[in-house]
C-alpha cells in the first residue's frame, strides 16, 4: 500500500512498438510532478420536443489525453524521453573502452516514436489508482536552471487514450541517480559552430523545444473516437531566454543589436565516468538570434538583462543537437 499523498505516487514508462498499444513500462524516474488528464469533445442531445427547456443528455464524440512530466535532469535514464522529442534513431555509443556511453541526438521525424506512461496516484487511504496514457507523442521539452539551483526538465505529450485497464506497475528505481546542477553549468557562444567559449555573467537560462503535430486533425472514422498517430506538421521551434548581468557588451548586447547569428551551447559536465569522459548533458543551437538586450537601469544595482533567443536552421549543422553521456548502455 502506498502513502496516501503525492509522496506515495510513482511514474512508469516504456516505448511502444504500436501506437496506442500498451508497452512494458519498466523505466521509472523520480519525477517532481506529473499531470495526466483525459480530454474529450462532447455534443448535446437535443431537439424540438414539446418545450424541453434544455438538452436531455450529451455524448462523447472524441477522446484523448495530455501528459506533463517535470523532473530534475538526471545523470541516467533521460535518453528515452529525449529521443521522443528529438525523433530519429539513437543508439548509445561506447566511448573508447570505458563504461561511458554517448547518446547524440539531432532533430528528425518522430513518427513511430511514442510512449506508454503510467501515473500511479494514491488516495488518502494509500490505495494507488493506475492511470495509463497510451500513444504519448512528445510535443515539447523545456530545460531550465538558475544560480544555486538543480537543472529541471519538463516534457509534454499528446496522448491517444487515458485508461485504467492497464495493470499497475511495480516501481524499481536505479541507484546512484543524481541531477545536474548549477555548479556544473556553462553557457558558451561563438560566431562559429564548434568554437563556442564560456561567457561570464549568466545567472539563469531556459531552452524549449516545441514539436507541432496534427493531433486535432487525426480523428479518423473507424477508430472509436480515438485519433490515429499524429504526424509532424509544422516548423520545429527552438527558443528560450538567458538571464545575465551586464558583464561583456559584445556577448549579448552587440549580438542582439547587430542581429548577428550566434552558435549557442548550454552544457552540464559532471563527474568523470572513466578516463576523460564525464557525465554530460549538452544542448547546442548552431544558429540562433538574440532579441534586443540593452539593459535597463532600474536602481543602483548591477545592470541585468533577460535575453530571449530563437534558433533557426543551420543548413550544415542542423537546428538543435543534444549530447547525453552517461552509464546507460541502452536508451
mmCIF file of C-alpha atoms in Angstrom:
data_model
loop_
_atom_site.group_PDB
_atom_site.id
_atom_site.type_symbol
_atom_site.label_atom_id
_atom_site.label_comp_id
_atom_site.label_asym_id
_atom_site.label_seq_id
_atom_site.Cartn_x
_atom_site.Cartn_y
_atom_site.Cartn_z
ATOM 1 C CA UNK A 1 0.000 0.000 0.000
ATOM 2 C CA UNK A 2 1.257 3.480 -0.898
ATOM 3 C CA UNK A 3 1.484 6.542 1.315
ATOM 4 C CA UNK A 4 -1.802 8.429 0.985
ATOM 5 C CA UNK A 5 -0.444 11.538 -0.728
ATOM 6 C CA UNK A 6 1.775 12.598 -3.607
ATOM 7 C CA UNK A 7 4.847 11.247 -1.829
ATOM 8 C CA UNK A 8 3.440 7.750 -2.421
ATOM 9 C CA UNK A 9 2.990 8.164 -6.174
ATOM 10 C CA UNK A 10 5.235 6.913 -8.951
ATOM 11 C CA UNK A 11 5.537 7.109 -12.738
ATOM 12 C CA UNK A 12 6.390 4.281 -15.128
ATOM 13 C CA UNK A 13 7.030 4.436 -18.858
ATOM 14 C CA UNK A 14 8.063 2.379 -21.844
ATOM 15 C CA UNK A 15 8.399 2.788 -25.609
ATOM 16 C CA UNK A 16 5.510 1.451 -27.669
ATOM 17 C CA UNK A 17 6.048 -0.566 -30.822
ATOM 18 C CA UNK A 18 2.451 0.046 -31.975
ATOM 19 C CA UNK A 19 0.751 3.405 -31.483
ATOM 20 C CA UNK A 20 -1.722 3.249 -28.621
ATOM 21 C CA UNK A 21 -0.866 -0.316 -27.564
ATOM 22 C CA UNK A 22 0.498 -0.574 -24.030
ATOM 23 C CA UNK A 23 4.226 -1.125 -23.770
ATOM 24 C CA UNK A 24 6.124 -2.826 -20.973
ATOM 25 C CA UNK A 25 6.668 0.106 -18.621
ATOM 26 C CA UNK A 26 9.977 -0.777 -16.959
ATOM 27 C CA UNK A 27 11.517 2.720 -16.837
ATOM 28 C CA UNK A 28 10.973 4.550 -13.553
ATOM 29 C CA UNK A 29 12.285 8.060 -12.972
ATOM 30 C CA UNK A 30 11.698 10.114 -9.825
ATOM 31 C CA UNK A 31 9.562 12.979 -11.112
ATOM 32 C CA UNK A 32 8.768 16.146 -9.176
ATOM 33 C CA UNK A 33 5.284 16.422 -10.662
ATOM 34 C CA UNK A 34 3.031 14.542 -13.053
ATOM 35 C CA UNK A 35 -0.197 15.602 -14.739
ATOM 36 C CA UNK A 36 -2.202 13.004 -16.683
ATOM 37 C CA UNK A 37 -5.514 14.297 -17.966
ATOM 38 C CA UNK A 38 -8.219 12.948 -20.231
ATOM 39 C CA UNK A 39 -9.538 15.244 -22.949
ATOM 40 C CA UNK A 40 -12.796 14.843 -24.816
ATOM 41 C CA UNK A 41 -15.277 16.505 -27.128
ATOM 42 C CA UNK A 42 -18.964 16.242 -26.281
ATOM 43 C CA UNK A 43 -22.148 17.195 -28.107
ATOM 44 C CA UNK A 44 -25.564 17.841 -26.548
ATOM 45 C CA UNK A 45 -28.582 15.670 -27.251
ATOM 46 C CA UNK A 46 -31.478 17.984 -28.057
ATOM 47 C CA UNK A 47 -34.226 18.860 -30.476
ATOM 48 C CA UNK A 48 -37.677 20.423 -30.546
ATOM 49 C CA UNK A 49 -39.697 18.170 -28.266
ATOM 50 C CA UNK A 50 -42.692 19.880 -26.773
ATOM 51 C CA UNK A 51 -40.948 22.644 -24.891
ATOM 52 C CA UNK A 52 -37.997 20.853 -23.295
ATOM 53 C CA UNK A 53 -36.045 23.556 -21.505
ATOM 54 C CA UNK A 54 -32.538 22.190 -22.154
ATOM 55 C CA UNK A 55 -30.628 19.295 -23.723
ATOM 56 C CA UNK A 56 -31.539 15.984 -22.117
ATOM 57 C CA UNK A 57 -28.063 14.476 -22.337
ATOM 58 C CA UNK A 58 -24.673 14.708 -24.015
ATOM 59 C CA UNK A 59 -22.442 12.176 -25.771
ATOM 60 C CA UNK A 60 -18.678 11.891 -26.189
ATOM 61 C CA UNK A 61 -17.606 12.147 -29.826
ATOM 62 C CA UNK A 62 -13.793 12.056 -29.486
ATOM 63 C CA UNK A 63 -11.374 11.491 -26.596
ATOM 64 C CA UNK A 64 -7.658 11.664 -25.946
ATOM 65 C CA UNK A 65 -5.332 12.992 -23.288
ATOM 66 C CA UNK A 66 -2.313 15.006 -22.244
ATOM 67 C CA UNK A 67 0.678 14.260 -20.025
ATOM 68 C CA UNK A 68 3.123 16.647 -18.381
ATOM 69 C CA UNK A 69 6.195 15.344 -16.550
ATOM 70 C CA UNK A 70 8.542 17.608 -14.597
ATOM 71 C CA UNK A 71 11.711 16.247 -13.029
ATOM 72 C CA UNK A 72 15.248 17.044 -12.106
ATOM 73 C CA UNK A 73 17.562 16.489 -15.082
ATOM 74 C CA UNK A 74 19.229 13.239 -14.083
ATOM 75 C CA UNK A 75 22.596 11.778 -14.999
ATOM 76 C CA UNK A 76 20.915 8.500 -16.020
ATOM 77 C CA UNK A 77 17.686 7.403 -17.666
ATOM 78 C CA UNK A 78 16.773 10.531 -19.670
ATOM 79 C CA UNK A 79 17.555 9.097 -23.095
ATOM 80 C CA UNK A 80 14.122 7.548 -23.666
ATOM 81 C CA UNK A 81 12.435 10.911 -23.101
ATOM 82 C CA UNK A 82 14.975 12.924 -25.091
ATOM 83 C CA UNK A 83 14.548 10.602 -28.078
ATOM 84 C CA UNK A 84 10.796 11.239 -28.077
ATOM 85 C CA UNK A 85 11.201 14.978 -28.659
ATOM 86 C CA UNK A 86 14.209 14.825 -30.997
ATOM 87 C CA UNK A 87 12.958 11.838 -33.013
ATOM 88 C CA UNK A 88 15.025 9.567 -35.176
ATOM 89 C CA UNK A 89 17.062 6.549 -34.106
ATOM 90 C CA UNK A 90 19.587 6.987 -31.314
ATOM 91 C CA UNK A 91 21.906 4.255 -30.049
ATOM 92 C CA UNK A 92 24.294 4.790 -27.122
ATOM 93 C CA UNK A 93 27.886 4.606 -28.363
ATOM 94 C CA UNK A 94 30.605 3.356 -26.044
ATOM 95 C CA UNK A 95 33.353 5.926 -25.540
ATOM 96 C CA UNK A 96 36.700 4.207 -26.105
ATOM 97 C CA UNK A 97 36.899 1.117 -23.870
ATOM 98 C CA UNK A 98 35.088 2.720 -20.945
ATOM 99 C CA UNK A 99 31.723 2.482 -19.196
ATOM 100 C CA UNK A 100 30.711 5.880 -20.629
ATOM 101 C CA UNK A 101 28.123 5.884 -23.423
ATOM 102 C CA UNK A 102 27.176 8.816 -25.654
ATOM 103 C CA UNK A 103 23.673 9.417 -26.989
ATOM 104 C CA UNK A 104 23.919 12.036 -29.770
ATOM 105 C CA UNK A 105 20.525 13.418 -30.764
ATOM 106 C CA UNK A 106 19.550 15.621 -33.695
ATOM 107 C CA UNK A 107 16.144 16.849 -34.843
ATOM 108 C CA UNK A 108 14.432 14.242 -37.021
ATOM 109 C CA UNK A 109 10.955 12.857 -37.694
ATOM 110 C CA UNK A 110 9.451 11.225 -34.603
ATOM 111 C CA UNK A 111 6.836 9.162 -36.439
ATOM 112 C CA UNK A 112 6.807 5.745 -34.759
ATOM 113 C CA UNK A 113 8.195 7.209 -31.528
ATOM 114 C CA UNK A 114 5.649 7.073 -28.704
ATOM 115 C CA UNK A 115 5.430 6.062 -25.063
ATOM 116 C CA UNK A 116 3.066 4.443 -22.634
ATOM 117 C CA UNK A 117 3.181 6.489 -19.422
ATOM 118 C CA UNK A 118 1.513 5.355 -16.220
ATOM 119 C CA UNK A 119 0.889 7.542 -13.189
ATOM 120 C CA UNK A 120 0.107 5.667 -10.002
ATOM 121 C CA UNK A 121 -1.870 8.067 -7.837
ATOM 122 C CA UNK A 122 -2.756 7.188 -4.218
ATOM 123 C CA UNK A 123 -5.857 8.311 -2.393
ATOM 124 C CA UNK A 124 -5.662 9.306 1.266
ATOM 125 C CA UNK A 125 -6.109 5.672 2.342
ATOM 126 C CA UNK A 126 -2.976 4.755 0.391
ATOM 127 C CA UNK A 127 -4.676 2.873 -2.438
ATOM 128 C CA UNK A 128 -2.985 3.816 -5.713
ATOM 129 C CA UNK A 129 -5.015 4.056 -8.921
ATOM 130 C CA UNK A 130 -3.108 3.478 -12.150
ATOM 131 C CA UNK A 131 -3.926 5.935 -14.935
ATOM 132 C CA UNK A 132 -2.114 4.960 -18.136
ATOM 133 C CA UNK A 133 -1.665 7.285 -21.085
ATOM 134 C CA UNK A 134 -1.240 5.330 -24.321
ATOM 135 C CA UNK A 135 0.163 6.697 -27.561
ATOM 136 C CA UNK A 136 2.105 9.535 -25.933
ATOM 137 C CA UNK A 137 3.688 11.746 -28.612
ATOM 138 C CA UNK A 138 6.151 14.390 -27.376
ATOM 139 C CA UNK A 139 5.120 17.956 -28.162
ATOM 140 C CA UNK A 140 7.609 19.983 -26.104
ATOM 141 C CA UNK A 141 10.596 19.848 -23.789
ATOM 142 C CA UNK A 142 11.976 22.641 -21.614
ATOM 143 C CA UNK A 143 15.238 22.650 -19.656
ATOM 144 C CA UNK A 144 15.965 25.377 -17.122
ATOM 145 C CA UNK A 145 18.463 26.197 -14.415
ATOM 146 C CA UNK A 146 19.447 29.272 -12.426
ATOM 147 C CA UNK A 147 22.064 30.269 -9.867
ATOM 148 C CA UNK A 148 22.071 27.869 -6.927
ATOM 149 C CA UNK A 149 19.514 25.513 -8.459
ATOM 150 C CA UNK A 150 19.252 21.990 -9.844
ATOM 151 C CA UNK A 151 18.539 21.631 -13.570
ATOM 152 C CA UNK A 152 14.840 20.980 -14.173
ATOM 153 C CA UNK A 153 13.387 19.424 -17.309
ATOM 154 C CA UNK A 154 9.734 19.260 -18.375
ATOM 155 C CA UNK A 155 8.221 17.091 -21.111
ATOM 156 C CA UNK A 156 4.714 17.485 -22.537
ATOM 157 C CA UNK A 157 2.875 14.821 -24.516
ATOM 158 C CA UNK A 158 -0.269 14.373 -26.547
ATOM 159 C CA UNK A 159 -1.910 11.023 -25.738
ATOM 160 C CA UNK A 160 -4.253 8.821 -27.740
ATOM 161 C CA UNK A 161 -6.078 7.430 -24.750
ATOM 162 C CA UNK A 162 -6.186 7.505 -20.946
ATOM 163 C CA UNK A 163 -7.145 4.145 -19.494
ATOM 164 C CA UNK A 164 -7.376 2.381 -16.140
ATOM 165 C CA UNK A 165 -7.474 -1.045 -17.790
ATOM 166 C CA UNK A 166 -3.689 -1.470 -17.939
ATOM 167 C CA UNK A 167 -2.215 -3.365 -14.998
ATOM 168 C CA UNK A 168 -0.420 -1.426 -12.297
ATOM 169 C CA UNK A 169 3.369 -1.452 -12.473
ATOM 170 C CA UNK A 170 5.771 -2.092 -9.615
ATOM 171 C CA UNK A 171 8.325 0.705 -9.219
ATOM 172 C CA UNK A 172 12.037 -0.037 -9.408
ATOM 173 C CA UNK A 173 14.482 2.858 -9.318
ATOM 174 C CA UNK A 174 18.125 2.855 -10.406
ATOM 175 C CA UNK A 175 20.552 3.654 -7.598
ATOM 176 C CA UNK A 176 23.150 6.404 -7.891
ATOM 177 C CA UNK A 177 20.959 8.706 -9.986
ATOM 178 C CA UNK A 178 21.769 12.372 -9.311
ATOM 179 C CA UNK A 179 20.710 15.603 -11.041
ATOM 180 C CA UNK A 180 22.843 18.033 -12.987
ATOM 181 C CA UNK A 181 23.201 21.361 -11.191
ATOM 182 C CA UNK A 182 24.297 24.986 -11.483
ATOM 183 C CA UNK A 183 27.866 24.301 -10.352
ATOM 184 C CA UNK A 184 28.277 22.044 -13.418
ATOM 185 C CA UNK A 185 26.773 24.519 -15.895
ATOM 186 C CA UNK A 186 28.362 26.688 -18.582
ATOM 187 C CA UNK A 187 26.847 28.832 -21.326
ATOM 188 C CA UNK A 188 29.009 29.194 -24.416
ATOM 189 C CA UNK A 189 28.810 31.430 -27.501
ATOM 190 C CA UNK A 190 30.697 31.967 -30.750
ATOM 191 C CA UNK A 191 30.005 33.115 -34.262
ATOM 192 C CA UNK A 192 31.272 29.714 -35.499
ATOM 193 C CA UNK A 193 29.672 26.414 -34.550
ATOM 194 C CA UNK A 194 32.157 24.185 -32.754
ATOM 195 C CA UNK A 195 34.206 27.096 -31.410
ATOM 196 C CA UNK A 196 31.871 28.122 -28.581
ATOM 197 C CA UNK A 197 33.576 29.573 -25.494
ATOM 198 C CA UNK A 198 32.229 30.170 -21.988
ATOM 199 C CA UNK A 199 30.806 33.641 -21.329
ATOM 200 C CA UNK A 200 30.549 35.325 -17.942
ATOM 201 C CA UNK A 201 27.561 36.975 -16.297
ATOM 202 C CA UNK A 202 24.838 34.378 -16.931
ATOM 203 C CA UNK A 203 22.609 33.830 -13.879
ATOM 204 C CA UNK A 204 19.965 31.563 -15.387
ATOM 205 C CA UNK A 205 18.540 30.194 -18.619
ATOM 206 C CA UNK A 206 15.870 28.073 -20.220
ATOM 207 C CA UNK A 207 15.701 26.368 -23.582
ATOM 208 C CA UNK A 208 12.493 24.992 -25.066
ATOM 209 C CA UNK A 209 11.972 22.629 -27.996
ATOM 210 C CA UNK A 210 8.466 22.549 -29.491
ATOM 211 C CA UNK A 211 7.294 19.941 -31.993
ATOM 212 C CA UNK A 212 3.886 20.654 -33.612
ATOM 213 C CA UNK A 213 1.744 17.655 -34.561
ATOM 214 C CA UNK A 214 -1.682 17.374 -36.205
ATOM 215 C CA UNK A 215 -3.309 15.924 -33.095
ATOM 216 C CA UNK A 216 -6.685 17.635 -33.514
ATOM 217 C CA UNK A 217 -6.908 16.607 -37.172
ATOM 218 C CA UNK A 218 -6.153 12.891 -36.826
ATOM 219 C CA UNK A 219 -9.539 11.659 -35.580
ATOM 220 C CA UNK A 220 -10.493 9.373 -38.456
ATOM 221 C CA UNK A 221 -13.588 7.219 -38.840
ATOM 222 C CA UNK A 222 -13.272 3.638 -37.682
ATOM 223 C CA UNK A 223 -11.164 4.382 -34.571
ATOM 224 C CA UNK A 224 -13.949 4.521 -31.955
ATOM 225 C CA UNK A 225 -13.430 8.236 -31.445
ATOM 226 C CA UNK A 226 -9.674 7.861 -30.876
ATOM 227 C CA UNK A 227 -7.007 9.502 -33.021
ATOM 228 C CA UNK A 228 -4.619 7.855 -35.438
ATOM 229 C CA UNK A 229 -0.939 8.515 -34.844
ATOM 230 C CA UNK A 230 -0.376 12.263 -35.366
ATOM 231 C CA UNK A 231 2.359 13.452 -37.688
ATOM 232 C CA UNK A 232 4.829 16.335 -37.532
ATOM 233 C CA UNK A 233 3.026 19.145 -39.346
ATOM 234 C CA UNK A 234 4.801 22.465 -38.802
ATOM 235 C CA UNK A 235 8.195 24.009 -38.106
ATOM 236 C CA UNK A 236 10.101 22.648 -35.135
ATOM 237 C CA UNK A 237 10.744 25.561 -32.768
ATOM 238 C CA UNK A 238 13.800 26.274 -30.619
ATOM 239 C CA UNK A 239 13.513 29.178 -28.205
ATOM 240 C CA UNK A 240 14.425 30.304 -24.714
ATOM 241 C CA UNK A 241 15.850 33.036 -22.545
ATOM 242 C CA UNK A 242 19.177 33.832 -20.918
ATOM 243 C CA UNK A 243 19.328 35.944 -17.758
ATOM 244 C CA UNK A 244 22.608 37.800 -17.496
ATOM 245 C CA UNK A 245 24.400 40.592 -15.699
ATOM 246 C CA UNK A 246 25.895 43.280 -17.934
ATOM 247 C CA UNK A 247 29.481 41.980 -17.934
ATOM 248 C CA UNK A 248 30.715 41.978 -21.530
ATOM 249 C CA UNK A 249 28.830 44.125 -24.019
ATOM 250 C CA UNK A 250 29.936 42.043 -27.008
ATOM 251 C CA UNK A 251 28.399 38.829 -25.699
ATOM 252 C CA UNK A 252 24.705 39.691 -25.756
ATOM 253 C CA UNK A 253 24.087 43.381 -26.417
ATOM 254 C CA UNK A 254 26.200 43.654 -29.579
ATOM 255 C CA UNK A 255 24.902 40.376 -30.940
ATOM 256 C CA UNK A 256 21.299 41.412 -30.349
ATOM 257 C CA UNK A 257 21.550 44.952 -31.713
ATOM 258 C CA UNK A 258 23.567 43.739 -34.708
ATOM 259 C CA UNK A 259 21.201 40.802 -35.309
ATOM 260 C CA UNK A 260 24.240 38.562 -35.516
ATOM 261 C CA UNK A 261 23.843 34.801 -35.834
ATOM 262 C CA UNK A 262 25.391 33.006 -32.863
ATOM 263 C CA UNK A 263 26.240 29.397 -32.094
ATOM 264 C CA UNK A 264 24.811 28.778 -28.621
ATOM 265 C CA UNK A 265 25.630 25.984 -26.197
ATOM 266 C CA UNK A 266 24.255 25.016 -22.763
ATOM 267 C CA UNK A 267 26.385 22.404 -21.040
ATOM 268 C CA UNK A 268 26.350 20.493 -17.770
ATOM 269 C CA UNK A 269 29.504 18.482 -17.083
ATOM 270 C CA UNK A 270 29.511 16.235 -14.036
ATOM 271 C CA UNK A 271 31.953 13.746 -12.545
ATOM 272 C CA UNK A 272 34.304 11.692 -14.692
ATOM 273 C CA UNK A 273 32.878 8.295 -15.580
ATOM 274 C CA UNK A 274 36.143 6.927 -16.965
ATOM 275 C CA UNK A 275 39.371 8.424 -18.395
ATOM 276 C CA UNK A 276 38.305 11.768 -19.953
ATOM 277 C CA UNK A 277 34.592 11.026 -20.290
ATOM 278 C CA UNK A 278 32.323 12.821 -17.833
ATOM 279 C CA UNK A 279 28.597 12.732 -17.180
ATOM 280 C CA UNK A 280 27.312 15.326 -19.633
ATOM 281 C CA UNK A 281 24.077 16.949 -20.717
ATOM 282 C CA UNK A 282 24.666 19.389 -23.569
ATOM 283 C CA UNK A 283 22.258 21.258 -25.826
ATOM 284 C CA UNK A 284 23.541 23.044 -28.928
ATOM 285 C CA UNK A 285 21.815 25.570 -31.151
ATOM 286 C CA UNK A 286 24.136 26.021 -34.165
ATOM 287 C CA UNK A 287 22.421 29.195 -35.370
ATOM 288 C CA UNK A 288 20.489 31.460 -33.026
ATOM 289 C CA UNK A 289 19.472 35.104 -32.784
ATOM 290 C CA UNK A 290 19.066 37.201 -29.646
ATOM 291 C CA UNK A 291 16.200 39.612 -29.180
ATOM 292 C CA UNK A 292 17.058 43.222 -28.160
ATOM 293 C CA UNK A 293 19.010 43.090 -24.900
ATOM 294 C CA UNK A 294 20.076 46.621 -23.898
ATOM 295 C CA UNK A 295 19.862 46.511 -20.076
ATOM 296 C CA UNK A 296 17.673 48.973 -18.180
ATOM 297 C CA UNK A 297 18.893 50.915 -15.126
ATOM 298 C CA UNK A 298 16.081 50.401 -12.588
ATOM 299 C CA UNK A 299 18.140 51.063 -9.445
ATOM 300 C CA UNK A 300 21.687 51.301 -8.083
ATOM 301 C CA UNK A 301 22.450 47.619 -8.607
ATOM 302 C CA UNK A 302 24.324 45.719 -11.285
ATOM 303 C CA UNK A 303 22.651 46.070 -14.670
ATOM 304 C CA UNK A 304 20.803 42.966 -15.831
ATOM 305 C CA UNK A 305 19.074 41.711 -18.954
ATOM 306 C CA UNK A 306 16.748 38.861 -19.797
ATOM 307 C CA UNK A 307 17.658 37.974 -23.359
ATOM 308 C CA UNK A 308 15.161 35.914 -25.407
ATOM 309 C CA UNK A 309 16.595 33.834 -28.237
ATOM 310 C CA UNK A 310 15.328 31.662 -31.064
ATOM 311 C CA UNK A 311 17.014 29.064 -33.195
ATOM 312 C CA UNK A 312 16.892 28.829 -36.971
ATOM 313 C CA UNK A 313 18.087 26.021 -39.206
ATOM 314 C CA UNK A 314 21.795 25.887 -39.931
ATOM 315 C CA UNK A 315 21.893 24.007 -43.244
ATOM 316 C CA UNK A 316 25.271 22.491 -42.344
ATOM 317 C CA UNK A 317 24.959 21.714 -38.641
ATOM 318 C CA UNK A 318 21.226 21.393 -38.058
ATOM 319 C CA UNK A 319 18.622 23.067 -35.857
ATOM 320 C CA UNK A 320 19.297 21.668 -32.372
ATOM 321 C CA UNK A 321 21.530 18.927 -31.015
ATOM 322 C CA UNK A 322 21.848 17.154 -27.689
ATOM 323 C CA UNK A 323 24.704 15.088 -26.257
ATOM 324 C CA UNK A 324 23.977 12.875 -23.264
ATOM 325 C CA UNK A 325 26.893 10.949 -21.764
ATOM 326 C CA UNK A 326 26.018 8.510 -19.012
ATOM 327 C CA UNK A 327 26.387 4.917 -17.823
ATOM 328 C CA UNK A 328 23.269 3.963 -19.830
ATOM 329 C CA UNK A 329 24.057 1.257 -22.344
ATOM 330 C CA UNK A 330 20.539 1.441 -23.796
ATOM 331 C CA UNK A 331 18.098 4.260 -24.463
#
